[in-house]
Amino acid sequence: MSITGAFVSSRSGLTATAARSEVTANNIANADRAGYARRGVLLSSGPNGSGVQVVGLRRDVDGAMDRMHRQEMSRTATQDAVADGLKVHAALLGAPGDPLSIPGRITALQSRLDELSNDPAQPALQRAALDAAAAITTALNGTSATLTETSANTSAGIKNDVEVLNRLISETAELSQKIALGATGTRDSAMLEDSLSQRLDEISEIMDLRILRNADGGISVYTAGGAPLVEGRTVHPITFSEGDGKLFAGEAEITPGNPAARGFQDGRLAGRMNLLNDILPRMQVQLDEAARMLVVSFTDADTTLNPGEAGLFTDSGAAFDPLAPSGLAARISINAAVRGPDGDTLWRMRDGMGAAAPGPESDSTQVERMIGAFNVVQPLAPEAGLGAQARLTDFVPAMIADQQVARSSAQGRADGLRAGAQALETARLGFQGVNIDDELQQLASIEQSYAANAVMMRTLSEMLDTLLNAV
């Protein structure tokens, strides 16, 4: 190698060392910045194989690991949305055996009616039975109101997710265009890629995605079902139709759970859509069925009623209307016929809601018929998802268990998925995150490389000086 060639090689080595030093220092400075991926220097042989040439920067990322991590984030967010959405409702339902739960209140009414059957003349026992019945209606009214509030909160959460999602996909499209128009392997392009990766992480918590890298370096973003969200400069905004509970990306329907839609199945938005369209409506039907069984069974048990009259339990004072079962749990109430001034009609708890006057004080026939109402087998609405028929005393505990399991199982799945997502995040950070110890070792290597090239440059200079002095 000529002296000139040696100078070129040493000079390029110092340039490469300076670039490595700058990148390593930048890695250390940004070690704690969210979304920052470790940088490295891309090197190649210089012209004609002399020296080394800096050709750009690289981001140390693993596309497959990114994809798996985002999938786990989406799946975890789905279950978290369901569990969090049902938290208040599940607390109100109570635990098995809780006397303040709906099954507990039904058991209390059975006990009060048993006591009244043994001594039907006692006004205090009549009042206790009436209060127990009223407590059931209060529990059903309150639980139904909580479901309505949960539904409203879920709908508001969906609207917020859609608003955030539209902002994120717009920012994603803008970043993708900047990357496509800029030079690759530069500090600016690496920063844009960091920002883009963060946006994609945030979107993945809301919905699961498919991401394709375009030939120009930008990306296209699709739902898991293939509906486009970002295509080059084109953004397909997300819209939510509150009336029918549907989601759209541009003109394409992407409603989760609809097999005909090119939608998605995971993410916080998918969990909330599942709540709004499936879980909460089923729970409301179950509550309305419990209310219907009470109204119908106690009406059928009361032999003092004329056709069309209501028994102890009513639909806002009226008899049950088979054409209007929806929302009955919110309307169920106690028959006003038993709530006379100063309790002077409490005797109807013994004699029946349609009785015109008090009957024999020792006659417990009507009370025993009310006790038997709990064990009447009734058909169930298929939408309740709890079988074709059941007794009230079997249906209500099954309903509470089903609704409690909806939250507890979602919470259990979320905890299990979160562990997997955290493991992937740890592996991801281990690959693309900044390890200060590794960077300090890099600095030591850079220092040695710099010293070697500096010695070479000094030696070459001394050789030239010797040659010039010899002339």
mmCIF file of C-alpha atoms in Angstrom, residues 20 23 34 39 75 88 90 150 166 174 188 192 231 272 340 343 359 399 404 416 436 447 470:
data_model
loop_
_atom_site.group_PDB
_atom_site.id
_atom_site.type_symbol
_atom_site.label_atom_id
_atom_site.label_comp_id
_atom_site.label_asym_id
_atom_site.label_seq_id
_atom_site.Cartn_x
_atom_site.Cartn_y
_atom_site.Cartn_z
ATOM 1 C CA ARG A 20 -19.639 5.921 15.709
ATOM 2 C CA VAL A 23 -24.154 7.814 17.388
ATOM 3 C CA ALA A 34 -39.918 6.392 25.044
ATOM 4 C CA ARG A 39 -28.828 3.409 16.407
ATOM 5 C CA ARG A 75 -55.454 -8.770 22.735
ATOM 6 C CA VAL A 88 -69.109 -1.176 38.645
ATOM 7 C CA ALA A 90 -70.112 -6.562 38.925
ATOM 8 C CA THR A 150 -72.411 1.358 31.705
ATOM 9 C CA ASN A 166 -58.496 9.319 13.609
ATOM 10 C CA GLU A 174 -48.055 12.322 7.596
ATOM 11 C CA ASP A 188 -33.931 12.659 10.636
ATOM 12 C CA LEU A 192 -39.335 9.842 11.997
ATOM 13 C CA GLU A 231 -52.801 4.215 1.822
ATOM 14 C CA ARG A 272 -65.953 -1.826 23.980
ATOM 15 C CA GLY A 340 -102.647 2.022 51.468
ATOM 16 C CA GLY A 343 -100.546 0.450 56.008
ATOM 17 C CA GLY A 359 -110.605 -12.121 54.422
ATOM 18 C CA MET A 399 -77.936 -14.957 35.802
ATOM 19 C CA GLN A 404 -69.994 -12.111 37.199
ATOM 20 C CA GLY A 416 -52.548 -13.844 31.346
ATOM 21 C CA ILE A 436 -25.805 1.841 28.882
ATOM 22 C CA GLU A 447 -11.409 5.034 21.714
ATOM 23 C CA ALA A 470 16.353 13.166 2.712
#
